[in-house]
């Protein structure tokens, strides 16, 4: 009698992939859907949808497959490496192909059926990056008269683009996001110009307050293709980051137009291209790219509240983005309105330089101690421990992406419950000082709050202790007015001030579109950032992905790119592939473009 071997994680995954492959080859949507659990999730980055989409439940998955199988032609599903877990909960990295591309993904099975599936496009067939064995030779080993050096060819190409030849893609904004995306587009062979109003690449970091350091650890912050050196500090200073971005721009040979400001953009329907007016070193230039990318950060213009009496204040007042840092504040009274990252950093900076500082907290704030966040929140993905376990930055990015936003809060809650327990004394001390704490609206903590709102938190690197000790004063509640020398609170108390810093955040990215293109285009695009939820704080349809980020918007050939260093690095890959496919004239039918809800 033959003995059937006991199932292993590898055999369970292999069977599932074989069954999926057979069902998809036969275009048997019902058979394919039966391989998923009732509460399953399929998150796709470009491979099946030419979009960033999450499908929830068997019904949505079946509908997507019915609509897309003919176009996508998926095949060759296989394990990329050994499966992990056990027979009940099994995980695996997988590879697959579509008609247009090679893909990579992540699979979670529960009792042999799929609970979560992540599919990502990795490279377009026939348009693979010229790396590894495909790398260019660099020089022809033959002696000819008049041949040009690498530098001459590079300088000629950069002088020609934007004048004699137009770029395929124009990126407005030359910070970390624009630079990383431009590097990916260069590797894809997409002629690209980045315009940046500052004088040098990296100035968006250099121009911030002197004490600023990254709050995220180094393993989380690499740029595409080029990791920081392995002796790089865990938390780099802002000028160090600025220098790195400048060197990266040179090493990656980007067409980077510093001292250039975009003043107007409009779409020429007849020509199928954008007409963008810029001033380069004060000289007007008209660019006509096919694709226009706004890479201006996570936020729009600085948000400065219009408090009654503000114009009567006799001291200095400015937004946190204008805070220089340093200086001698001895004997001066400073009021910082706000309680998020920049507010804490600026309070600490002012206190260090002699000021009598008061923080005004107008709404509850989440605090994560940096050490706890690195250990509990990031340690399994972005750390030396993770690297030792074979979790590269690319794998960490994909693992993080493998949890759809619908289930991410529940996955994060235990992390922050543990943090609350571990740091209970710290939190008790902050509460005793009068600080209004939260762990997100549902206990899911920092990153989910960042995704939902882009604000409302502080990663503690020391300023919280100043509040606990009373070295930085704390006032909670709303501001009712400003007088010549004070901030007046709703309870009637007056906070004397020689300087007021408005650490009050930023408006929507939508504001850039309104001013540079038109209010109508901004309204057509709709809200940028955040994802739909049932809360009153962030109403709107559930999209399953961040609104309008890194994917087709409702305005053809207009794209939004941004996020922190981790998001800019990871999602720039999928945006670059979408842009490359359009440049090459591939068929890119976008599946389920974002709903048109105009809240911004």
mmCIF file of N, CA and C in Angstrom, residues 43 45-46 51-53 293-299 405 450-451 508-510 525-531 543 545-554 558-564 567-568 571-572 574-575 578 594:
data_model
loop_
_atom_site.group_PDB
_atom_site.id
_atom_site.type_symbol
_atom_site.label_atom_id
_atom_site.label_comp_id
_atom_site.label_asym_id
_atom_site.label_seq_id
_atom_site.Cartn_x
_atom_site.Cartn_y
_atom_site.Cartn_z
ATOM 1 N N UNK A 43 -4.218 42.009 -2.765
ATOM 2 C CA UNK A 43 -3.688 43.360 -2.992
ATOM 3 C C UNK A 43 -2.783 43.311 -4.216
ATOM 4 N N UNK A 45 -0.359 45.435 -6.980
ATOM 5 C CA UNK A 45 0.394 46.613 -7.402
ATOM 6 C C UNK A 45 0.724 46.465 -8.886
ATOM 7 N N UNK A 46 -0.150 46.969 -9.741
ATOM 8 C CA UNK A 46 0.058 47.159 -11.180
ATOM 9 C C UNK A 46 -0.075 45.865 -11.995
ATOM 10 N N UNK A 51 -2.896 49.541 -11.643
ATOM 11 C CA UNK A 51 -3.398 50.397 -10.580
ATOM 12 C C UNK A 51 -2.849 49.836 -9.275
ATOM 13 N N UNK A 52 -3.102 50.503 -8.174
ATOM 14 C CA UNK A 52 -2.866 49.940 -6.846
ATOM 15 C C UNK A 52 -4.245 49.674 -6.256
ATOM 16 N N UNK A 53 -4.581 48.413 -6.085
ATOM 17 C CA UNK A 53 -5.935 48.046 -5.672
ATOM 18 C C UNK A 53 -5.900 46.909 -4.673
ATOM 19 N N UNK A 293 4.347 64.594 -12.925
ATOM 20 C CA UNK A 293 4.316 64.023 -11.571
ATOM 21 C C UNK A 293 4.526 65.136 -10.551
ATOM 22 N N UNK A 294 3.615 65.241 -9.617
ATOM 23 C CA UNK A 294 3.791 66.142 -8.484
ATOM 24 C C UNK A 294 4.416 65.347 -7.347
ATOM 25 N N UNK A 295 5.645 65.719 -6.982
ATOM 26 C CA UNK A 295 6.378 65.029 -5.916
ATOM 27 C C UNK A 295 6.783 66.072 -4.876
ATOM 28 N N UNK A 296 5.774 66.628 -4.227
ATOM 29 C CA UNK A 296 5.999 67.774 -3.344
ATOM 30 C C UNK A 296 5.820 67.420 -1.872
ATOM 31 N N UNK A 297 6.055 66.134 -1.540
ATOM 32 C CA UNK A 297 5.963 65.738 -0.140
ATOM 33 C C UNK A 297 4.597 65.183 0.180
ATOM 34 N N UNK A 298 4.351 65.003 1.477
ATOM 35 C CA UNK A 298 3.079 64.435 1.930
ATOM 36 C C UNK A 298 2.017 65.517 2.040
ATOM 37 N N UNK A 299 2.429 66.775 2.048
ATOM 38 C CA UNK A 299 1.518 67.845 2.420
ATOM 39 C C UNK A 299 1.540 68.967 1.393
ATOM 40 N N UNK A 405 -4.690 47.454 4.086
ATOM 41 C CA UNK A 405 -5.004 48.483 5.083
ATOM 42 C C UNK A 405 -6.218 48.125 5.936
ATOM 43 N N UNK A 450 -0.662 57.843 10.829
ATOM 44 C CA UNK A 450 0.054 58.511 9.733
ATOM 45 C C UNK A 450 -0.652 58.276 8.399
ATOM 46 N N UNK A 451 -1.097 57.049 8.152
ATOM 47 C CA UNK A 451 -1.784 56.740 6.902
ATOM 48 C C UNK A 451 -3.134 57.443 6.817
ATOM 49 N N UNK A 508 -3.764 70.186 2.319
ATOM 50 C CA UNK A 508 -3.732 69.041 1.412
ATOM 51 C C UNK A 508 -2.794 69.297 0.240
ATOM 52 N N UNK A 509 -2.187 68.225 -0.258
ATOM 53 C CA UNK A 509 -1.385 68.300 -1.481
ATOM 54 C C UNK A 509 -2.188 68.877 -2.632
ATOM 55 N N UNK A 510 -3.501 68.739 -2.520
ATOM 56 C CA UNK A 510 -4.401 69.242 -3.538
ATOM 57 C C UNK A 510 -4.180 70.725 -3.836
ATOM 58 N N UNK A 525 -9.234 65.603 -9.338
ATOM 59 C CA UNK A 525 -8.361 64.618 -8.683
ATOM 60 C C UNK A 525 -8.951 64.210 -7.341
ATOM 61 N N UNK A 526 -9.401 65.194 -6.562
ATOM 62 C CA UNK A 526 -9.959 64.895 -5.249
ATOM 63 C C UNK A 526 -8.882 64.799 -4.187
ATOM 64 N N UNK A 527 -9.257 64.221 -3.066
ATOM 65 C CA UNK A 527 -8.378 64.188 -1.908
ATOM 66 C C UNK A 527 -7.142 63.341 -2.173
ATOM 67 N N UNK A 528 -6.005 63.811 -1.698
ATOM 68 C CA UNK A 528 -4.757 63.047 -1.755
ATOM 69 C C UNK A 528 -4.384 62.644 -0.338
ATOM 70 N N UNK A 529 -3.945 61.397 -0.196
ATOM 71 C CA UNK A 529 -3.531 60.824 1.086
ATOM 72 C C UNK A 529 -4.760 60.406 1.887
ATOM 73 N N UNK A 530 -4.507 59.619 2.935
ATOM 74 C CA UNK A 530 -5.587 59.084 3.758
ATOM 75 C C UNK A 530 -6.330 57.990 3.018
ATOM 76 N N UNK A 531 -6.985 57.121 3.775
ATOM 77 C CA UNK A 531 -7.847 56.145 3.120
ATOM 78 C C UNK A 531 -9.233 56.219 3.735
ATOM 79 N N UNK A 543 -11.485 53.065 -0.080
ATOM 80 C CA UNK A 543 -10.741 52.791 -1.312
ATOM 81 C C UNK A 543 -9.822 51.587 -1.164
ATOM 82 N N UNK A 545 -6.800 51.712 -0.499
ATOM 83 C CA UNK A 545 -5.445 52.210 -0.719
ATOM 84 C C UNK A 545 -5.433 53.702 -0.410
ATOM 85 N N UNK A 546 -4.243 54.264 -0.246
ATOM 86 C CA UNK A 546 -4.152 55.706 -0.045
ATOM 87 C C UNK A 546 -4.687 56.431 -1.272
ATOM 88 N N UNK A 547 -5.443 57.462 -1.045
ATOM 89 C CA UNK A 547 -6.104 58.147 -2.154
ATOM 90 C C UNK A 547 -5.089 58.839 -3.060
ATOM 91 N N UNK A 548 -5.146 58.487 -4.340
ATOM 92 C CA UNK A 548 -4.423 59.171 -5.424
ATOM 93 C C UNK A 548 -2.903 59.032 -5.375
ATOM 94 N N UNK A 549 -2.367 58.218 -4.505
ATOM 95 C CA UNK A 549 -0.922 58.128 -4.380
ATOM 96 C C UNK A 549 -0.355 57.033 -5.277
ATOM 97 N N UNK A 550 0.600 57.413 -6.143
ATOM 98 C CA UNK A 550 1.423 56.476 -6.920
ATOM 99 C C UNK A 550 0.642 55.703 -7.982
ATOM 100 N N UNK A 551 -0.540 56.152 -8.314
ATOM 101 C CA UNK A 551 -1.405 55.401 -9.225
ATOM 102 C C UNK A 551 -2.174 56.385 -10.090
ATOM 103 N N UNK A 552 -2.885 55.916 -11.119
ATOM 104 C CA UNK A 552 -3.609 56.845 -11.990
ATOM 105 C C UNK A 552 -4.632 57.664 -11.213
ATOM 106 N N UNK A 553 -4.622 58.965 -11.444
ATOM 107 C CA UNK A 553 -5.638 59.840 -10.864
ATOM 108 C C UNK A 553 -6.780 59.983 -11.868
ATOM 109 N N UNK A 554 -7.777 60.759 -11.502
ATOM 110 C CA UNK A 554 -8.890 61.012 -12.422
ATOM 111 C C UNK A 554 -8.509 61.956 -13.551
ATOM 112 N N UNK A 558 -1.525 62.645 -15.062
ATOM 113 C CA UNK A 558 -1.126 63.436 -13.895
ATOM 114 C C UNK A 558 -1.037 62.488 -12.694
ATOM 115 N N UNK A 559 0.083 62.561 -11.987
ATOM 116 C CA UNK A 559 0.395 61.585 -10.936
ATOM 117 C C UNK A 559 0.843 62.304 -9.666
ATOM 118 N N UNK A 560 0.600 61.649 -8.525
ATOM 119 C CA UNK A 560 1.040 62.175 -7.225
ATOM 120 C C UNK A 560 2.025 61.179 -6.613
ATOM 121 N N UNK A 561 3.182 61.673 -6.221
ATOM 122 C CA UNK A 561 4.208 60.826 -5.604
ATOM 123 C C UNK A 561 4.657 61.493 -4.306
ATOM 124 N N UNK A 562 4.790 60.711 -3.247
ATOM 125 C CA UNK A 562 5.234 61.304 -1.986
ATOM 126 C C UNK A 562 5.318 60.247 -0.902
ATOM 127 N N UNK A 563 5.322 60.712 0.333
ATOM 128 C CA UNK A 563 5.422 59.801 1.464
ATOM 129 C C UNK A 563 6.744 59.938 2.173
ATOM 130 N N UNK A 564 6.910 59.157 3.227
ATOM 131 C CA UNK A 564 8.192 59.173 3.934
ATOM 132 C C UNK A 564 9.250 58.457 3.088
ATOM 133 N N UNK A 567 8.137 54.912 1.996
ATOM 134 C CA UNK A 567 7.096 54.871 0.965
ATOM 135 C C UNK A 567 7.614 55.398 -0.374
ATOM 136 N N UNK A 568 8.406 56.475 -0.326
ATOM 137 C CA UNK A 568 8.964 57.024 -1.566
ATOM 138 C C UNK A 568 9.807 55.979 -2.282
ATOM 139 N N UNK A 571 7.174 52.646 -3.348
ATOM 140 C CA UNK A 571 6.115 52.885 -4.331
ATOM 141 C C UNK A 571 6.627 53.545 -5.603
ATOM 142 N N UNK A 572 7.809 54.164 -5.546
ATOM 143 C CA UNK A 572 8.378 54.731 -6.771
ATOM 144 C C UNK A 572 8.595 53.643 -7.823
ATOM 145 N N UNK A 574 6.616 51.115 -8.575
ATOM 146 C CA UNK A 574 5.386 50.821 -9.306
ATOM 147 C C UNK A 574 4.942 52.023 -10.142
ATOM 148 N N UNK A 575 5.214 53.216 -9.661
ATOM 149 C CA UNK A 575 4.922 54.401 -10.461
ATOM 150 C C UNK A 575 5.825 54.437 -11.696
ATOM 151 N N UNK A 578 4.561 52.069 -14.336
ATOM 152 C CA UNK A 578 3.375 52.596 -15.018
ATOM 153 C C UNK A 578 3.770 53.644 -16.061
ATOM 154 N N UNK A 594 -10.006 55.439 -9.102
ATOM 155 C CA UNK A 594 -10.547 55.915 -7.826
ATOM 156 C C UNK A 594 -11.903 56.591 -8.012
#
